[in-house]
CSV table of C-alpha atoms in Angstrom, one decimal:
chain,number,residue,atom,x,y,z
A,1,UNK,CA,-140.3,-211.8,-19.7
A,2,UNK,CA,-138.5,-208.8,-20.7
A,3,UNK,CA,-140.2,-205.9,-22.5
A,4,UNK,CA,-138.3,-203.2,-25.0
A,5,UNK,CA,-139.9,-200.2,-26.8
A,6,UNK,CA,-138.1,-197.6,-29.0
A,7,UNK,CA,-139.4,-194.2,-29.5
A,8,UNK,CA,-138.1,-192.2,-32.3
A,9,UNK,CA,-138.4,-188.1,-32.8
A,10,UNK,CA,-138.1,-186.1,-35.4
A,11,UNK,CA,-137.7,-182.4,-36.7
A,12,UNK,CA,-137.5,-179.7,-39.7
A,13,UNK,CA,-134.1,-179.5,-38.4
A,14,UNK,CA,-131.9,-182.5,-39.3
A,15,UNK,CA,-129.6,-181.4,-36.9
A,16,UNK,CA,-132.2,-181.2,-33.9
A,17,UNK,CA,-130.8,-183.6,-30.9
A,18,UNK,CA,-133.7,-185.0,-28.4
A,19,UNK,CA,-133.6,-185.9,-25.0
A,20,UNK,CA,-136.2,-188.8,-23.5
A,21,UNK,CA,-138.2,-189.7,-20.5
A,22,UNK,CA,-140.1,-192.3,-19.8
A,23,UNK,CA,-142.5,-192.7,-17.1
A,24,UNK,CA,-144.7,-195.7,-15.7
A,25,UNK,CA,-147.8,-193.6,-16.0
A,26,UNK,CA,-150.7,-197.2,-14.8
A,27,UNK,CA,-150.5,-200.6,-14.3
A,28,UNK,CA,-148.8,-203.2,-12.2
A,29,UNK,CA,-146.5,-202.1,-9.5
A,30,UNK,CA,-143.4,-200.0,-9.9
A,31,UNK,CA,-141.2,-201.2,-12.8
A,32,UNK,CA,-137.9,-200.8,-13.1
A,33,UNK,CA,-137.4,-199.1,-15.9
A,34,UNK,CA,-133.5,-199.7,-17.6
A,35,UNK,CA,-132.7,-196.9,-20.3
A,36,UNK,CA,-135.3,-194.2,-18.9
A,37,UNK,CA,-133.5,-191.2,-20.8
A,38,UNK,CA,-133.2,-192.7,-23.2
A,39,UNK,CA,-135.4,-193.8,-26.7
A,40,UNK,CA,-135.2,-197.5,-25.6
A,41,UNK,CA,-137.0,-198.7,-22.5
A,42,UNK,CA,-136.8,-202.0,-21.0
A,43,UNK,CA,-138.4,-203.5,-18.1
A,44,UNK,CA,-139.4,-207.1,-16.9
A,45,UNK,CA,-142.9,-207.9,-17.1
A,46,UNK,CA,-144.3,-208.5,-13.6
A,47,UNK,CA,-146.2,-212.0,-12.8
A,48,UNK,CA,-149.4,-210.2,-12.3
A,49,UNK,CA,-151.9,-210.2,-15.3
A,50,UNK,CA,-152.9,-206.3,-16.7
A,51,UNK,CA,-152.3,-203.6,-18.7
A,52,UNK,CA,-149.3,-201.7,-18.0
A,53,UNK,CA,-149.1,-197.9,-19.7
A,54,UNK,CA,-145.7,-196.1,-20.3
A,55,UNK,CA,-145.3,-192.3,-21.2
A,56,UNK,CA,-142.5,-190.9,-23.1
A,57,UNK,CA,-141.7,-187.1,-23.3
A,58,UNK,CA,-138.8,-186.2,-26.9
A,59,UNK,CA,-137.8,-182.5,-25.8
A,60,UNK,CA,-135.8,-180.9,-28.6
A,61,UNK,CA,-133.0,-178.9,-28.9
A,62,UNK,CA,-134.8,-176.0,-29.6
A,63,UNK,CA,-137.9,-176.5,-26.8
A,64,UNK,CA,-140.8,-177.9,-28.4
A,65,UNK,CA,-141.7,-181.1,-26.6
A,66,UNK,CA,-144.1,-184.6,-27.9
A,67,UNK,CA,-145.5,-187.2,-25.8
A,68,UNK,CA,-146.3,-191.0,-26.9
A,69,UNK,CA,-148.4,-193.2,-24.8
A,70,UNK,CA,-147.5,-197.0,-25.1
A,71,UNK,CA,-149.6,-199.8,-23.9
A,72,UNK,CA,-148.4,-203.3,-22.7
A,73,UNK,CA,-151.2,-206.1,-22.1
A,74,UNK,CA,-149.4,-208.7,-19.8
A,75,UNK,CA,-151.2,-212.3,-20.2
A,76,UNK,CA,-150.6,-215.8,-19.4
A,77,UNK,CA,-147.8,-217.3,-22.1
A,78,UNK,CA,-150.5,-220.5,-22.3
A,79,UNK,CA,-149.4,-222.6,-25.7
């Protein structure tokens, strides 16, 4: 199935604009991640079971520069 996460950012400075990347950093074979610069990711789930792990990098305006980790546990959709 299809898969969406949103990072947000934040600063002191209300004014502060952030760029985004996100990275497949394990998991699954390559994904094709839709919206990769942006703060919403979206990708379809492959058929095989696992964790998948995504990285994003917020760089500010001004330089300074976050990372989030977020972790995806694909399993069998069994009612």
């Amino acid at each position: 199935g299809s898969v969406v996460i949103t990072a947000t950012a934040s600063s002191t400075n209300s004014m502060e604009g952030f760029s985004f990347n996100w990275t497949q950093t394990s998991g699954g074979g390559p994904l094709v991640l839709t919206g990769a610069s942006t703060p919403t990711v979206g990708f379809i789930a492959p058929a095989s079971l696992g964790r998948l792990t995504l990285t994003v990098t917020a760089t500010g305006d001004a330089g300074a520069v976050g990372m989030a980790v977020a972790t995806v546990d694909v399993e069998d959709n069994v009612a």
